[in-house]
Coordinates of C-alpha atoms and ligand atoms in Angstrom, one line a residue:
Chain A
X24 CA -7.7 16.8 -34.2
X25 CA -4.4 17.6 -35.8
X26 CA -3.8 21.1 -37.0
X27 CA -2.0 20.4 -40.3
X28 CA -4.4 18.4 -42.6
X29 CA -3.5 14.8 -42.6
X30 CA -1.6 13.7 -45.7
X31 CA -3.4 11.4 -48.2
X32 CA -0.3 11.1 -50.3
X33 CA 0.9 7.7 -51.4
X34 CA 4.5 8.7 -51.0
X35 CA 6.7 7.1 -48.4
X36 CA 8.2 9.8 -46.3
X37 CA 9.1 10.4 -42.6
X38 CA 5.6 10.4 -41.2
X39 CA 3.5 8.1 -39.1
X40 CA 1.9 6.3 -42.0
X41 CA 5.3 5.6 -43.5
X42 CA 7.2 4.6 -40.4
X43 CA 6.9 1.3 -38.7
X44 CA 4.4 1.5 -35.8
X45 CA 6.1 2.0 -32.5
X46 CA 3.0 2.6 -30.4
X47 CA 0.5 0.4 -28.6
X48 CA -0.2 -3.1 -29.8
X49 CA -3.0 -5.5 -29.3
X50 CA -3.1 -9.2 -29.7
X51 CA -4.4 -10.2 -33.1
X52 CA -4.5 -13.8 -34.2
X53 CA -4.5 -13.8 -38.1
X54 CA -4.9 -17.6 -38.4
X55 CA -7.7 -17.7 -35.9
X56 CA -9.4 -14.9 -37.8
X57 CA -9.0 -16.8 -41.0
X58 CA -10.3 -20.0 -39.4
X59 CA -13.4 -18.3 -38.1
X60 CA -13.8 -16.6 -41.4
X61 CA -13.7 -19.9 -43.3
X62 CA -16.3 -21.4 -40.9
X63 CA -18.7 -18.4 -41.2
X64 CA -18.4 -18.2 -45.0
X65 CA -18.8 -21.9 -45.2
X66 CA -22.1 -21.7 -43.3
X67 CA -23.2 -18.9 -45.6
X68 CA -22.3 -20.7 -48.8
X69 CA -24.0 -24.0 -47.8
X70 CA -27.0 -22.1 -46.5
X71 CA -27.4 -20.0 -49.6
X72 CA -26.9 -22.9 -51.9
X73 CA -29.4 -25.0 -50.0
X74 CA -32.0 -22.3 -49.9
X75 CA -31.6 -20.6 -53.3
X76 CA -29.8 -23.3 -55.4
X77 CA -28.7 -22.0 -58.8
X78 CA -30.3 -21.5 -62.2
X79 CA -29.8 -23.9 -65.0
X80 CA -32.0 -23.2 -68.0
X81 CA -31.3 -25.9 -70.6
X82 CA -29.6 -24.9 -73.8
X83 CA -31.5 -24.1 -77.0
X84 CA -30.6 -26.4 -79.9
X85 CA -31.2 -26.0 -83.6
X86 CA -33.6 -28.9 -83.1
X87 CA -35.7 -27.2 -80.3
X88 CA -35.7 -24.0 -82.4
X89 CA -36.9 -25.8 -85.6
X90 CA -39.5 -27.6 -83.6
X91 CA -40.8 -24.7 -81.6
X92 CA -40.6 -22.0 -84.3
X93 CA -40.4 -23.5 -87.8
X94 CA -41.4 -20.3 -89.6
X95 CA -38.7 -18.4 -87.9
X96 CA -36.2 -21.1 -88.7
X97 CA -37.1 -21.2 -92.4
X98 CA -36.9 -17.4 -92.6
X99 CA -33.5 -17.4 -91.0
X100 CA -32.2 -20.2 -93.2
X101 CA -33.3 -18.2 -96.2
X102 CA -31.4 -15.2 -94.9
X103 CA -28.3 -17.4 -94.4
X104 CA -28.6 -18.7 -98.0
X105 CA -29.1 -15.2 -99.4
X106 CA -26.3 -13.8 -97.3
X107 CA -28.6 -11.2 -95.7
X108 CA -28.5 -12.5 -92.1
X109 CA -26.7 -10.8 -89.2
X110 CA -23.8 -13.2 -89.3
X111 CA -23.5 -13.0 -93.1
X112 CA -23.1 -9.3 -93.0
X113 CA -21.1 -9.2 -89.7
X114 CA -17.7 -8.6 -91.1
X115 CA -14.5 -9.5 -89.2
X116 CA -13.7 -11.8 -87.7
X117 CA -16.2 -14.0 -89.6
X118 CA -16.3 -12.6 -93.1
X119 CA -15.4 -9.8 -95.4
X120 CA -18.1 -7.2 -95.4
X121 CA -17.2 -3.7 -96.5
X122 CA -18.0 -0.8 -94.3
X123 CA -19.1 -2.6 -91.2
X124 CA -17.6 -2.5 -87.8
X125 CA -17.4 0.2 -85.2
X126 CA -14.9 2.9 -85.6
X127 CA -12.8 4.8 -83.1
X128 CA -12.2 8.0 -85.0
X129 CA -10.7 6.7 -88.3
X130 CA -9.6 3.4 -86.8
X131 CA -11.7 0.3 -87.4
X132 CA -10.2 -2.3 -85.0
X133 CA -12.7 -4.9 -86.0
X134 CA -11.7 -4.9 -89.7
X135 CA -8.1 -4.7 -88.7
X136 CA -8.3 -7.9 -86.8
X137 CA -9.1 -9.7 -90.1
X138 CA -11.2 -12.7 -90.9
X139 CA -9.9 -15.1 -88.3
X140 CA -12.9 -17.4 -88.0
X141 CA -14.2 -17.6 -91.6
X142 CA -17.9 -18.3 -91.9
X143 CA -19.8 -18.6 -95.2
X144 CA -23.4 -18.8 -93.9
X145 CA -24.9 -20.3 -97.1
X146 CA -22.3 -23.1 -97.2
X147 CA -21.7 -23.6 -93.5
X148 CA -25.2 -23.4 -92.2
X149 CA -27.3 -24.6 -95.2
X150 CA -25.8 -26.3 -98.2
X151 CA -22.9 -28.0 -96.4
X152 CA -25.1 -29.8 -93.9
X153 CA -27.6 -30.7 -96.6
X154 CA -24.9 -32.3 -98.7
X155 CA -24.1 -34.6 -95.9
X156 CA -27.5 -36.3 -96.1
X157 CA -27.8 -39.8 -97.6
X158 CA -30.1 -38.4 -100.4
X159 CA -29.2 -34.7 -100.7
X160 CA -32.2 -32.8 -102.2
X161 CA -32.1 -32.3 -106.0
X162 CA -32.4 -28.6 -105.4
X163 CA -28.9 -28.6 -104.1
X164 CA -27.3 -29.0 -107.6
X165 CA -29.7 -26.4 -109.0
X166 CA -28.5 -24.0 -106.3
X167 CA -24.8 -24.8 -106.8
X168 CA -25.1 -24.4 -110.6
X169 CA -26.8 -21.0 -110.4
X170 CA -25.1 -17.7 -110.8
X171 CA -24.8 -15.4 -107.8
X172 CA -27.3 -12.9 -109.1
X173 CA -29.9 -15.6 -109.7
X174 CA -29.4 -17.0 -106.2
X175 CA -29.9 -13.5 -104.7
X176 CA -33.1 -12.9 -106.6
X177 CA -34.5 -16.3 -105.5
X178 CA -33.7 -15.7 -101.8
X179 CA -35.0 -12.2 -101.8
X180 CA -38.2 -13.2 -103.5
X181 CA -38.7 -16.0 -101.1
X182 CA -37.9 -13.8 -98.1
X183 CA -40.6 -11.3 -99.3
X184 CA -43.1 -14.0 -99.9
X185 CA -42.5 -15.5 -96.4
X186 CA -43.1 -12.1 -94.7
X187 CA -46.4 -11.8 -96.6
X188 CA -47.6 -15.4 -95.9
X189 CA -50.1 -15.8 -93.1
X190 CA -48.1 -16.3 -89.9
X191 CA -45.0 -16.3 -92.1
X192 CA -45.9 -20.0 -92.6
X193 CA -43.7 -21.5 -95.4
X194 CA -46.5 -23.9 -96.3
X195 CA -48.8 -21.0 -97.1
X196 CA -46.5 -19.0 -99.4
X197 CA -47.9 -17.5 -102.6
X198 CA -46.6 -19.1 -105.8
X199 CA -43.5 -17.4 -107.2
X200 CA -40.1 -17.9 -108.7
X201 CA -38.1 -19.0 -105.7
X202 CA -36.0 -21.6 -107.6
X203 CA -34.6 -24.3 -105.3
X204 CA -34.8 -22.1 -102.1
X205 CA -38.0 -23.5 -100.6
X206 CA -36.8 -27.1 -101.2
X207 CA -33.5 -26.3 -99.6
X208 CA -35.0 -24.6 -96.5
X209 CA -37.7 -27.2 -96.0
X210 CA -35.0 -30.0 -96.2
X211 CA -33.0 -28.1 -93.7
X212 CA -36.0 -27.7 -91.4
X213 CA -36.6 -31.4 -91.6
X214 CA -33.0 -32.1 -90.9
X215 CA -33.0 -29.7 -87.9
X216 CA -36.2 -31.2 -86.5
X217 CA -34.7 -34.6 -86.6
X218 CA -31.7 -33.3 -84.6
X219 CA -29.3 -34.0 -87.4
X220 CA -28.4 -30.3 -88.0
X221 CA -26.8 -29.7 -84.6
X222 CA -24.3 -32.4 -85.2
X223 CA -23.7 -31.5 -88.8
X224 CA -22.8 -27.9 -88.1
X225 CA -20.8 -28.8 -85.0
X226 CA -19.0 -31.5 -86.9
X227 CA -17.7 -28.9 -89.4
X228 CA -14.9 -28.3 -86.9
X229 CA -13.8 -31.9 -87.0
X230 CA -14.2 -34.9 -84.7
X231 CA -13.1 -33.0 -81.6
X232 CA -14.7 -29.6 -81.6
X233 CA -15.3 -27.4 -78.6
X234 CA -15.9 -24.3 -80.8
X235 CA -19.6 -23.4 -80.8
X236 CA -19.2 -20.1 -82.8
X237 CA -21.2 -21.3 -85.8
X238 CA -24.0 -22.9 -83.9
X239 CA -24.4 -19.9 -81.6
X240 CA -24.3 -17.4 -84.5
X241 CA -26.9 -19.3 -86.4
X242 CA -29.2 -19.4 -83.4
X243 CA -28.7 -15.7 -82.9
X244 CA -29.7 -14.8 -86.4
X245 CA -33.2 -16.0 -85.8
X246 CA -35.9 -14.3 -83.7
X247 CA -36.6 -17.3 -81.5
X248 CA -33.4 -17.3 -79.5
X249 CA -33.5 -13.5 -79.0
X250 CA -37.1 -13.7 -78.0
X251 CA -36.3 -16.3 -75.3
X252 CA -33.6 -14.0 -74.0
X253 CA -36.0 -11.0 -74.0
X254 CA -38.5 -13.1 -72.1
X255 CA -35.8 -13.8 -69.5
X256 CA -34.8 -10.1 -69.2
X257 CA -31.4 -10.7 -70.7
X258 CA -31.2 -8.4 -73.7
X259 CA -28.9 -5.3 -73.9
X260 CA -31.7 -2.8 -73.2
X261 CA -32.6 -4.8 -70.1
X262 CA -29.2 -4.5 -68.5
X263 CA -28.2 -7.5 -70.6
X264 CA -25.6 -10.0 -69.6
X265 CA -25.2 -8.8 -66.0
X266 CA -28.5 -10.6 -65.4
X267 CA -29.0 -14.3 -65.5
X268 CA -32.0 -16.5 -65.9
X269 CA -34.4 -16.7 -63.0
X270 CA -34.3 -14.5 -59.9
X271 CA -30.6 -14.5 -59.3
X272 CA -28.1 -11.7 -58.6
X273 CA -26.1 -12.6 -61.7
X274 CA -23.0 -10.6 -62.5
X275 CA -24.1 -7.5 -60.6
X276 CA -20.5 -6.2 -60.6
X277 CA -21.0 -5.5 -64.3
X278 CA -23.6 -2.9 -63.4
X279 CA -21.4 0.0 -64.5
X280 CA -20.6 -1.8 -67.8
X281 CA -24.3 -2.3 -68.5
X282 CA -25.1 1.2 -67.2
X283 CA -23.4 2.9 -70.1
X284 CA -25.5 1.1 -72.6
X285 CA -28.6 2.7 -71.0
X286 CA -27.2 6.2 -71.4
X287 CA -28.7 7.4 -74.7
X288 CA -25.6 9.3 -76.0
X289 CA -23.4 6.3 -75.4
X290 CA -25.8 3.3 -75.9
X291 CA -27.3 4.9 -78.9
X292 CA -24.0 5.7 -80.6
X293 CA -23.0 3.8 -83.8
X294 CA -19.8 2.7 -82.0
X295 CA -21.5 2.1 -78.6
X296 CA -19.4 -1.1 -77.8
X297 CA -16.1 0.7 -78.4
X298 CA -17.2 3.6 -76.3
X299 CA -18.3 1.4 -73.4
X300 CA -15.3 -0.8 -73.5
X301 CA -13.1 2.3 -73.7
X302 CA -14.9 4.0 -70.8
X303 CA -14.6 1.0 -68.6
X304 CA -10.9 0.5 -69.3
X305 CA -10.3 4.1 -68.6
X306 CA -12.2 4.0 -65.3
X307 CA -10.4 0.8 -64.2
X308 CA -7.0 2.4 -64.8
X309 CA -8.3 5.5 -63.0
X310 CA -9.3 3.4 -60.0
X311 CA -5.8 1.9 -59.9
X312 CA -4.4 5.4 -60.0
X313 CA -6.6 7.0 -57.4
X314 CA -3.7 7.4 -54.9
X315 CA -2.0 9.6 -57.5
X316 CA -4.9 11.8 -58.4
X317 CA -5.3 14.9 -56.2
X318 CA -9.0 15.5 -55.4
X319 CA -10.0 11.9 -55.9
X320 CA -7.6 10.8 -53.2
X321 CA -8.5 13.7 -50.9
X322 CA -12.2 13.0 -50.7
X323 CA -11.6 10.6 -47.7
X324 CA -10.2 13.5 -45.8
X325 CA -13.1 15.8 -46.7
X326 CA -15.8 13.2 -45.9
X327 CA -14.2 11.6 -42.8
X328 CA -15.7 8.2 -42.8
X329 CA -12.3 7.1 -41.4
X330 CA -13.4 8.5 -38.0
X331 CA -15.9 5.7 -37.8
X332 CA -13.3 3.1 -38.7
X333 CA -10.8 4.3 -36.2
X334 CA -13.4 5.5 -33.6
X335 CA -11.7 3.7 -30.8
X336 CA -8.3 5.0 -31.6
X337 CA -9.4 8.7 -31.9
X338 CA -11.3 8.4 -28.7
X339 CA -8.3 7.2 -26.8
X340 CA -5.7 9.6 -28.2
Chain B
X13 CA 22.8 -5.1 -50.2
X14 CA 24.2 -5.3 -46.7
X15 CA 21.7 -5.6 -44.0
X16 CA 22.4 -3.0 -41.3
X17 CA 22.1 -4.2 -37.8
X18 CA 20.9 -7.6 -36.7
X19 CA 18.0 -8.4 -38.9
X20 CA 17.8 -11.9 -37.8
X21 CA 19.3 -14.2 -35.3
X22 CA 21.3 -15.7 -38.1
X23 CA 24.2 -13.5 -38.8
X24 CA 23.0 -11.8 -42.0
X25 CA 25.3 -8.8 -41.6
X26 CA 28.0 -10.3 -43.7
X27 CA 28.3 -9.3 -47.3
X28 CA 26.8 -12.1 -49.5
X29 CA 27.9 -12.6 -53.1
X30 CA 25.6 -15.2 -54.5
X31 CA 22.3 -14.2 -56.1
X32 CA 20.6 -16.7 -53.8
X33 CA 22.2 -15.3 -50.7
X34 CA 21.3 -11.7 -51.7
X35 CA 17.8 -12.7 -52.4
X36 CA 17.5 -14.4 -49.0
X37 CA 19.0 -11.3 -47.3
X38 CA 16.6 -9.0 -49.1
X39 CA 13.5 -11.2 -48.4
X40 CA 14.4 -11.6 -44.7
X41 CA 15.0 -7.9 -44.4
X42 CA 11.7 -7.0 -46.0
X43 CA 9.6 -9.7 -44.6
X44 CA 11.1 -11.3 -41.4
X45 CA 9.0 -14.2 -40.1
X46 CA 7.5 -12.2 -37.2
X47 CA 6.3 -9.6 -39.7
X48 CA 4.8 -12.2 -42.0
X49 CA 3.0 -14.1 -39.2
X50 CA 2.8 -11.6 -36.3
X51 CA 0.9 -12.3 -33.1
X52 CA -0.3 -8.8 -32.7
X53 CA -1.4 -5.6 -34.5
X54 CA -1.1 -1.9 -33.8
X55 CA -3.9 -0.8 -31.4
X56 CA -5.8 1.0 -34.1
X57 CA -6.5 -2.3 -35.9
X58 CA -9.9 -2.8 -34.3
X59 CA -12.8 -2.4 -36.6
X60 CA -15.2 -4.6 -38.5
X61 CA -13.9 -3.2 -41.7
X62 CA -10.7 -5.3 -41.3
X63 CA -12.5 -8.6 -41.7
X64 CA -13.6 -8.1 -45.2
X65 CA -10.2 -8.8 -46.8
X66 CA -10.1 -12.1 -44.8
X67 CA -13.8 -12.8 -45.9
X68 CA -12.7 -12.4 -49.5
X69 CA -9.9 -14.9 -48.9
X70 CA -12.3 -17.3 -47.2
X71 CA -14.7 -17.1 -50.1
X72 CA -11.9 -17.6 -52.6
X73 CA -11.0 -20.8 -50.8
X74 CA -14.6 -22.1 -51.3
X75 CA -14.6 -20.9 -54.9
X76 CA -11.4 -22.9 -55.6
X77 CA -12.6 -26.0 -53.7
X78 CA -16.0 -26.2 -55.4
X79 CA -14.4 -25.3 -58.7
X80 CA -12.0 -28.3 -58.3
X81 CA -14.9 -30.6 -57.7
X82 CA -16.7 -29.3 -60.8
X83 CA -13.5 -29.6 -62.8
X84 CA -13.0 -33.2 -61.8
X85 CA -16.4 -34.1 -63.2
X86 CA -16.5 -31.8 -66.3
X87 CA -18.6 -28.8 -67.2
X88 CA -21.9 -30.7 -68.0
X89 CA -21.9 -32.9 -64.9
X90 CA -24.1 -30.6 -62.8
X91 CA -26.9 -30.7 -65.3
X92 CA -27.5 -34.4 -64.5
X93 CA -26.4 -34.8 -60.9
X94 CA -28.1 -33.5 -57.7
X95 CA -24.7 -33.4 -56.0
X96 CA -23.3 -31.7 -59.0
X97 CA -26.0 -29.1 -58.9
X98 CA -25.4 -28.4 -55.2
X99 CA -21.6 -28.0 -55.9
X100 CA -22.5 -25.7 -58.7
X101 CA -24.7 -23.6 -56.4
X102 CA -22.0 -23.4 -53.8
X103 CA -19.6 -22.3 -56.5
X104 CA -22.0 -19.5 -57.6
X105 CA -22.8 -18.4 -54.0
X106 CA -19.1 -18.3 -52.9
X107 CA -18.5 -16.1 -56.0
X108 CA -21.3 -13.8 -55.0
X109 CA -20.0 -13.5 -51.5
X110 CA -16.5 -13.0 -52.7
X111 CA -17.6 -10.0 -54.7
X112 CA -19.6 -8.6 -51.9
X113 CA -16.7 -8.9 -49.5
X114 CA -14.3 -7.5 -52.1
X115 CA -16.4 -4.4 -52.9
X116 CA -16.9 -3.6 -49.2
X117 CA -13.2 -4.1 -48.7
X118 CA -12.4 -1.8 -51.6
X119 CA -14.6 1.0 -50.3
X120 CA -13.2 0.5 -46.8
X121 CA -9.7 0.9 -48.0
X122 CA -10.7 3.9 -50.1
X123 CA -12.3 5.8 -47.1
X124 CA -9.2 4.9 -45.0
X125 CA -7.0 6.1 -47.9
X126 CA -5.0 3.0 -47.2
X127 CA -2.5 3.7 -49.9
X128 CA -0.7 6.2 -47.6
X129 CA 2.9 5.9 -46.6
X130 CA 4.3 3.7 -49.4
X131 CA 1.3 1.3 -49.7
X132 CA 0.3 2.3 -53.2
X133 CA 1.3 -1.1 -54.7
X134 CA -1.1 -2.8 -52.2
X135 CA -3.9 -0.6 -53.6
X136 CA -2.9 -1.3 -57.2
X137 CA -2.7 -5.1 -56.8
X138 CA -6.1 -4.9 -55.2
X139 CA -7.6 -3.1 -58.2
X140 CA -5.9 -5.6 -60.5
X141 CA -7.3 -8.5 -58.5
X142 CA -10.8 -6.9 -58.8
X143 CA -10.5 -6.5 -62.6
X144 CA -9.1 -10.0 -63.1
X145 CA -11.8 -11.5 -60.9
X146 CA -14.5 -9.9 -63.0
X147 CA -13.0 -11.5 -66.1
X148 CA -12.8 -14.8 -64.3
X149 CA -16.4 -14.7 -63.2
X150 CA -17.4 -13.7 -66.8
X151 CA -15.7 -16.8 -68.2
X152 CA -17.5 -18.9 -65.6
X153 CA -20.8 -17.7 -66.8
X154 CA -19.8 -18.7 -70.3
X155 CA -18.9 -22.1 -69.1
X156 CA -22.3 -23.0 -67.7
X157 CA -23.2 -25.0 -70.9
X158 CA -26.8 -23.8 -70.6
X159 CA -29.0 -21.2 -72.1
X160 CA -27.4 -18.4 -70.1
X161 CA -24.0 -19.1 -71.5
X162 CA -25.3 -19.4 -75.0
X163 CA -26.9 -16.0 -74.7
X164 CA -24.0 -14.3 -72.9
X165 CA -21.7 -15.6 -75.6
X166 CA -24.0 -14.2 -78.3
X167 CA -24.3 -10.8 -76.6
X168 CA -20.7 -10.4 -75.5
X169 CA -19.0 -11.2 -78.8
X170 CA -20.0 -7.8 -80.2
X171 CA -18.1 -5.7 -77.7
X172 CA -15.0 -8.0 -78.0
X173 CA -15.2 -8.0 -81.8
X174 CA -15.6 -4.2 -81.9
X175 CA -12.3 -3.7 -80.1
X176 CA -10.7 -6.3 -82.4
X177 CA -10.0 -9.1 -79.9
X178 CA -13.0 -11.3 -80.4
X179 CA -11.2 -13.8 -82.6
X180 CA -8.5 -14.5 -79.9
X181 CA -10.7 -14.3 -76.9
X182 CA -13.6 -16.1 -78.5
X183 CA -16.5 -16.3 -76.1
X184 CA -18.3 -19.0 -78.2
X185 CA -15.2 -21.3 -78.1
X186 CA -15.9 -23.4 -75.1
X187 CA -12.4 -25.1 -75.2
X188 CA -10.7 -21.7 -75.0
X189 CA -13.0 -20.3 -72.3
X190 CA -12.6 -23.5 -70.3
X191 CA -8.8 -23.0 -70.2
X192 CA -9.1 -19.3 -69.3
X193 CA -11.6 -20.2 -66.5
X194 CA -10.0 -23.1 -64.9
X195 CA -6.3 -22.5 -65.4
X196 CA -5.2 -19.1 -66.5
X197 CA -7.5 -16.7 -64.6
X198 CA -7.6 -18.6 -61.3
X199 CA -3.8 -18.7 -61.4
X200 CA -3.7 -15.0 -62.0
X201 CA -6.1 -14.2 -59.2
X202 CA -4.2 -16.5 -56.8
X203 CA -0.8 -15.0 -57.6
X204 CA -2.1 -11.4 -57.4
X205 CA -4.0 -12.0 -54.1
X206 CA -0.9 -13.7 -52.6
X207 CA 1.2 -10.7 -53.6
X208 CA -1.4 -8.3 -52.2
X209 CA -1.5 -10.0 -48.9
X210 CA 2.3 -10.3 -48.6
X211 CA 2.5 -6.5 -49.4
X212 CA 0.1 -5.8 -46.6
X213 CA 2.3 -7.9 -44.2
X214 CA 5.5 -6.2 -45.4
X215 CA 4.2 -2.7 -45.1
X216 CA 2.1 -3.1 -41.9
X217 CA -1.5 -2.0 -41.6
X218 CA -1.9 1.7 -42.4
X219 CA -2.3 4.0 -39.3
X220 CA -5.3 6.2 -38.8
X221 CA -5.5 9.2 -41.1
X222 CA -5.3 11.7 -38.3
X223 CA -2.8 9.9 -36.1
X224 CA -0.3 12.4 -34.6
X225 CA 2.9 11.8 -32.7
X226 CA 1.3 13.4 -29.7
X227 CA -1.3 10.5 -29.5
X228 CA -1.1 8.6 -26.2
X229 CA -1.0 5.3 -28.2
X230 CA 2.3 6.5 -29.6
X231 CA 3.7 8.4 -26.6
X232 CA 3.1 5.5 -24.1
X233 CA 3.7 2.3 -26.0
X234 CA 2.8 -1.1 -24.5
X235 CA 2.4 -1.5 -20.9
X236 CA 1.2 -5.0 -21.6
X237 CA 3.5 -7.0 -23.7
X238 CA 1.7 -9.3 -26.1
X239 CA 3.8 -12.2 -27.1
X240 CA 6.6 -11.2 -29.4
X241 CA 5.1 -8.1 -30.8
X242 CA 7.4 -6.9 -33.4
X243 CA 4.9 -6.0 -36.1
X244 CA 6.5 -3.5 -38.3
X245 CA 9.3 -2.6 -35.9
X246 CA 12.7 -2.1 -37.4
X247 CA 14.9 -3.6 -34.7
Ligands
HEM424 C1 -9.2 -10.6 -54.4 C2 -9.7 -9.8 -53.6 C3 -8.9 -9.3 -52.4 C4 -8.5 -9.9 -51.3 C5 -8.6 -11.5 -51.1 C6 -7.9 -9.0 -50.4 C7 -7.3 -9.3 -49.2 C8 -6.8 -8.4 -48.3 C9 -6.4 -8.6 -47.0 C10 -6.5 -10.0 -46.3 C11 -5.9 -7.5 -46.4 C12 -5.5 -7.2 -45.0 C13 -6.6 -7.2 -44.0 C14 -7.7 -6.2 -44.4 O1 -7.4 -4.9 -44.2 O2 -8.8 -6.6 -44.8 C15 -5.9 -6.5 -47.5 C16 -5.5 -5.2 -47.3 C17 -5.6 -4.2 -48.3 N1 -6.4 -4.3 -49.5 FE1 -7.1 -6.0 -50.2 N2 -8.0 -7.7 -51.0 C18 -8.6 -7.9 -52.2 C19 -8.9 -6.8 -53.1 C20 -8.6 -5.5 -52.9 C21 -9.1 -4.4 -53.6 C22 -10.1 -4.5 -54.8 C23 -8.5 -3.2 -53.1 C24 -8.7 -1.8 -53.5 C25 -8.8 -1.4 -54.7 C26 -7.7 -3.6 -52.0 C27 -6.9 -2.7 -51.3 C28 -6.3 -3.1 -50.1 C29 -5.4 -2.2 -49.4 C30 -5.0 -0.7 -49.8 C31 -5.0 -2.9 -48.2 C32 -4.0 -2.4 -47.2 C33 -4.8 -2.0 -46.0 C34 -4.0 -1.4 -44.9 O3 -2.8 -1.2 -44.9 O4 -4.7 -1.1 -43.9 N3 -7.8 -5.0 -51.9 N4 -6.5 -7.0 -48.6

């Protein structure tokens, strides 16, 4: 072994690591190695695909939601009408909601980004699609003519009544002053069950529309979609999106990203997302800068795994 | 820059004035053909750890090939076609293998401290390719047009919105994600990997951490000559 500790510096200087190798050589056919590699990996890929296939759980639609969980659909539609859903109160980039968004110190990057994808949940998810029908419900004009306060008191009264109804069933709600709300939500339910709502909301973007923001946000406001994800071990507290449906490895390389959400001080913080994104950006930059960081770059000398890698060489020195 | 000594059989020692000529002179000096495609390697290049970089390249070839077939047929083809589903599976599994190979490669290079002797850019381009590959895979998961991609879009929007970029990198906008996944990110991965590999060729493979000038492999160079072994040698 050498007396002076081997240098782990990235610098190019006059040492063996920096100079061109003038010692012994061996034949090494790069193209042959690549060819063998391509064949071996090809066998692995075909084998794994044949044996394990790949998951493909069909998409949820507003239709399948309204059919499978009508009570949840109606409760969500009421929240969209009353502006109390997750999307309605989300803030930027979908709408203006004061005092939401995660902060990094005094800076609220979310608000700073502005309302770039405007979404008015009452209009875009409920009244807009209803107005497209051949015979829009009478209730629609009552709703449109009403004052904001009046609308809010109808929707909140109906929301309360739904929670108290047996099984949250809209057909078993106690009598009350809900104005046009029950008529609107039941028309929307019927529209969704027929499959017309999916197209109506998607069509808000025009004839050609590859933007699914509205449909996905509407789905996510309900309990049905989240429940399906929960059942498929896909939610944030279950290591979230690094998993995929079924028994597949998923994006296991996101483990460190998901890991931080499981650490209570980080995952439980009000600005957890900012913290996690920040930590991961910092760690990625640090990984790139390892060769410059004393200590981090010296560990390979302290724990000499390289002696395994270059066993042959060290043996024959 | 004037090339000192004979760099190449072509007389490149003359002073060139055109940008084109200077570029050629620089390229040929930094990466002569026998350095780019050598027939041999230093004696210390004999370990299983060296195959993982190649394995990552091989997997990348399958990722691109299967991705091209999926692209030709559009993102929803594999839901309705048996062949499509198989191609989708091979796309998925070549990605899984790619990441396995890349991560082993990364750790290998770490424990070999392979950034030594002016190879830091090789390390940095490696880390960049790792990061860009992760984003590329993420956009792939968003492009599955199934329950998984609906859910991932719903979940992931919050982190992107929290840092203020969710409106421009909109995970629920399939058209945008499509372009990122099949054009921009593969291009980026391809360019960075190419640069990474060219850098490895230009610098030569890093010698053992404890190599010393008294080592027999250095004091008694080749008894056997292997083809035109000029790897790394400044002639
Ligand atoms: C897209 C993924 C990557 C591909 C296709 C790739 C490919 C390669 C290949 C073919 C080599 C030469 C042979 C070998 O030692 O395996 C190499 C060397 C190297 N790679 Fe990568 N690599 C990738 C990612 C990375 C990552 C993530 C890192 C580290 C953070 C890294 C760091 C290095 C270093 C430092 C060398 C030089 C090794 C030496 O001089 O001995 N690479 N890479």
